[in-house]
Amino acid sequence: MTLRVGQGFDVHRFSEDPSRRLVLGGVVVEGAEGLAGHSDGDALAHALCDALLGAAGLGDLGQHFPDTDPRYAGADSTLLLAEVVALVAGAGYEVLNADCTVVAERPRLATFVPGMVEALSAILDAPVSVKATRGEGLGAIGRAEGIACFAVVLVERE
Ligand code: MG
């Protein structure tokens, strides 16, 4: 049995387009400013994708889903995440668990976290933890210019 760990990070700035929705971990955060991005801007799903790809030695999200590809314009990032999970499984790895942190000055995410946990755990078919924290006014994230997400995953190959 081989255990491998992977980590992922992503940051997106808030969009100036008022019609963009905030999507994090597959959950629409109603009433919040959306994040800019080629896809739906789900930085949490993207961080998790990179963690999974890293653990399996399969490169990174941009290699598999280029942000210059019109197919991924406005893409639902949970579908990209499901594709990444399939790639990781195809490489012989089973996901054991994932742990994620969302750093957001606003909005308050606590009430949305259980939905993210449920959505992401279902896609990974493994326990996923999501924690939300603030930037304490420090730096770009602290000035609420965007949202940053971190993810760590553990995978196993028999
Ligand atoms: Mg991203």
Tab-separated table of C-alpha atoms and ligand atoms in Angstrom:
chain	number	residue	atom	x	y	z
A	1	MET	CA	0.000	0.000	0.000
A	2	THR	CA	1.265	3.462	-0.946
A	3	LEU	CA	0.004	6.652	0.675
A	4	ARG	CA	0.447	9.965	-1.103
A	5	VAL	CA	-0.457	13.480	-0.037
A	6	GLY	CA	-1.333	16.430	-2.246
A	7	GLN	CA	-1.890	20.098	-1.585
A	8	GLY	CA	-3.704	22.718	-3.603
A	9	PHE	CA	-4.134	26.478	-3.447
A	10	ASP	CA	-6.292	28.862	-5.422
A	11	VAL	CA	-7.232	32.501	-5.213
A	12	HIS	CA	-9.798	34.457	-7.205
A	13	ARG	CA	-10.560	38.143	-7.039
A	14	PHE	CA	-14.117	39.362	-6.651
A	15	SER	CA	-15.779	40.056	-9.979
A	16	GLU	CA	-16.992	43.467	-11.040
A	17	ASP	CA	-19.844	41.750	-12.872
A	18	PRO	CA	-22.886	42.007	-10.588
A	19	SER	CA	-24.549	39.065	-12.350
A	20	ARG	CA	-21.836	36.598	-11.245
A	21	ARG	CA	-22.826	34.347	-8.356
A	22	LEU	CA	-20.466	33.319	-5.585
A	23	VAL	CA	-19.928	29.556	-5.829
A	24	LEU	CA	-17.702	27.800	-3.289
A	25	GLY	CA	-17.397	24.056	-2.884
A	26	GLY	CA	-20.317	23.612	-5.260
A	27	VAL	CA	-22.592	25.773	-3.094
A	28	VAL	CA	-24.125	29.031	-4.290
A	29	VAL	CA	-23.689	31.633	-1.570
A	30	GLU	CA	-26.802	33.713	-2.085
A	31	GLY	CA	-26.552	37.464	-1.928
A	32	ALA	CA	-22.752	37.573	-2.113
A	33	GLU	CA	-20.482	39.115	-4.723
A	34	GLY	CA	-19.232	36.523	-7.234
A	35	LEU	CA	-15.624	35.661	-8.007
A	36	ALA	CA	-14.003	36.428	-11.343
A	37	GLY	CA	-12.777	33.512	-13.400
A	38	HIS	CA	-13.050	31.662	-16.693
A	39	SER	CA	-15.217	28.981	-15.065
A	40	ASP	CA	-17.751	29.624	-12.309
A	41	GLY	CA	-14.820	30.814	-10.142
A	42	ASP	CA	-15.195	28.115	-7.498
A	43	ALA	CA	-11.751	28.532	-5.914
A	44	LEU	CA	-12.446	25.818	-3.337
A	45	ALA	CA	-13.216	23.220	-6.002
A	46	HIS	CA	-10.110	24.341	-7.904
A	47	ALA	CA	-7.840	24.021	-4.855
A	48	LEU	CA	-9.227	20.547	-4.260
A	49	CYS	CA	-8.639	19.590	-7.899
A	50	ASP	CA	-4.993	20.644	-7.655
A	51	ALA	CA	-4.549	18.748	-4.385
A	52	LEU	CA	-5.960	15.583	-5.962
A	53	LEU	CA	-3.881	15.937	-9.116
A	54	GLY	CA	-0.779	16.640	-7.054
A	55	ALA	CA	-1.304	13.585	-4.876
A	56	ALA	CA	-1.619	11.350	-7.930
A	57	GLY	CA	1.282	13.019	-9.772
A	58	LEU	CA	-1.029	14.107	-12.590
A	59	GLY	CA	0.016	17.732	-12.986
A	60	ASP	CA	-2.344	20.592	-12.322
A	61	LEU	CA	-5.814	21.854	-13.156
A	62	GLY	CA	-4.673	24.308	-15.826
A	63	GLN	CA	-3.013	21.474	-17.776
A	64	HIS	CA	-6.186	19.419	-17.855
A	65	PHE	CA	-8.715	22.246	-18.241
A	66	PRO	CA	-6.972	25.264	-19.853
A	67	ASP	CA	-8.603	28.594	-19.061
A	68	THR	CA	-8.157	29.507	-22.732
A	69	ASP	CA	-10.537	26.691	-23.745
A	70	PRO	CA	-14.014	28.037	-24.510
A	71	ARG	CA	-15.506	24.700	-23.378
A	72	TYR	CA	-14.749	25.713	-19.791
A	73	ALA	CA	-16.193	29.229	-19.957
A	74	GLY	CA	-18.601	29.515	-17.050
A	75	ALA	CA	-18.044	25.822	-16.305
A	76	ASP	CA	-19.548	24.227	-13.226
A	77	SER	CA	-16.346	23.462	-11.329
A	78	THR	CA	-17.896	20.505	-9.524
A	79	LEU	CA	-18.014	18.795	-12.931
A	80	LEU	CA	-14.291	19.494	-13.349
A	81	LEU	CA	-13.730	18.125	-9.853
A	82	ALA	CA	-15.652	14.951	-10.741
A	83	GLU	CA	-13.452	14.562	-13.829
A	84	VAL	CA	-10.344	14.983	-11.691
A	85	VAL	CA	-11.613	12.368	-9.231
A	86	ALA	CA	-12.055	9.996	-12.181
A	87	LEU	CA	-8.506	10.721	-13.403
A	88	VAL	CA	-7.113	10.013	-9.946
A	89	ALA	CA	-9.104	6.775	-9.716
A	90	GLY	CA	-7.889	5.863	-13.207
A	91	ALA	CA	-4.313	6.224	-11.975
A	92	GLY	CA	-5.115	3.622	-9.296
A	93	TYR	CA	-5.625	5.896	-6.311
A	94	GLU	CA	-8.437	5.885	-3.776
A	95	VAL	CA	-9.134	9.149	-1.956
A	96	LEU	CA	-8.958	8.710	1.816
A	97	ASN	CA	-9.880	12.231	2.953
A	98	ALA	CA	-9.487	15.913	2.216
A	99	ASP	CA	-9.174	18.957	4.428
A	100	CYS	CA	-9.834	22.458	3.120
A	101	THR	CA	-9.635	26.043	4.352
A	102	VAL	CA	-11.428	28.994	2.779
A	103	VAL	CA	-9.985	32.407	3.661
A	104	ALA	CA	-12.619	35.091	3.106
A	105	GLU	CA	-13.074	38.442	4.767
A	106	ARG	CA	-16.629	38.422	3.492
A	107	PRO	CA	-19.192	37.026	3.254
A	108	ARG	CA	-19.626	35.030	6.451
A	109	LEU	CA	-19.552	31.420	5.291
A	110	ALA	CA	-20.333	29.413	8.428
A	111	THR	CA	-23.920	28.627	7.442
A	112	PHE	CA	-22.824	27.466	3.981
A	113	VAL	CA	-20.013	25.159	5.149
A	114	PRO	CA	-22.203	22.090	5.829
A	115	GLY	CA	-23.496	22.257	2.249
A	116	MET	CA	-19.928	22.441	0.915
A	117	VAL	CA	-18.913	19.443	3.041
A	118	GLU	CA	-21.871	17.456	1.756
A	119	ALA	CA	-21.329	18.368	-1.903
A	120	LEU	CA	-17.574	17.778	-1.891
A	121	SER	CA	-17.733	14.556	0.150
A	122	ALA	CA	-20.239	13.168	-2.352
A	123	ILE	CA	-17.988	13.988	-5.314
A	124	LEU	CA	-14.826	12.594	-3.686
A	125	ASP	CA	-16.707	9.673	-2.107
A	126	ALA	CA	-14.558	10.363	0.957
A	127	PRO	CA	-14.759	12.582	4.029
A	128	VAL	CA	-14.068	16.222	3.200
A	129	SER	CA	-13.594	18.857	5.887
A	130	VAL	CA	-14.123	22.547	5.119
A	131	LYS	CA	-13.057	25.331	7.457
A	132	ALA	CA	-13.744	29.023	6.928
A	133	THR	CA	-11.530	31.726	8.339
A	134	ARG	CA	-10.933	35.446	7.821
A	135	GLY	CA	-7.906	37.438	6.750
A	136	GLU	CA	-8.035	39.744	9.767
A	137	GLY	CA	-7.734	42.772	7.506
A	138	LEU	CA	-4.253	41.743	6.345
A	139	GLY	CA	-3.209	41.807	2.704
A	140	ALA	CA	-5.387	41.472	-0.380
A	141	ILE	CA	-7.632	38.815	1.137
A	142	GLY	CA	-7.987	40.847	4.317
A	143	ARG	CA	-9.039	43.843	2.210
A	144	ALA	CA	-11.773	41.606	0.724
A	145	GLU	CA	-10.345	41.841	-2.793
A	146	GLY	CA	-10.910	38.118	-3.261
A	147	ILE	CA	-11.085	34.703	-1.650
A	148	ALA	CA	-8.267	32.175	-1.190
A	149	CYS	CA	-8.642	28.441	-0.657
A	150	PHE	CA	-6.266	25.717	0.498
A	151	ALA	CA	-6.778	21.963	0.269
A	152	VAL	CA	-4.862	18.880	1.341
A	153	VAL	CA	-5.792	15.352	0.317
A	154	LEU	CA	-4.539	11.893	1.189
A	155	VAL	CA	-4.799	9.093	-1.372
A	156	GLU	CA	-3.879	5.415	-1.264
A	157	ARG	CA	-2.828	2.936	-3.918
A	158	GLU	CA	-2.959	-0.794	-3.219
B	1	MG	MG	-9.201	28.876	-9.991
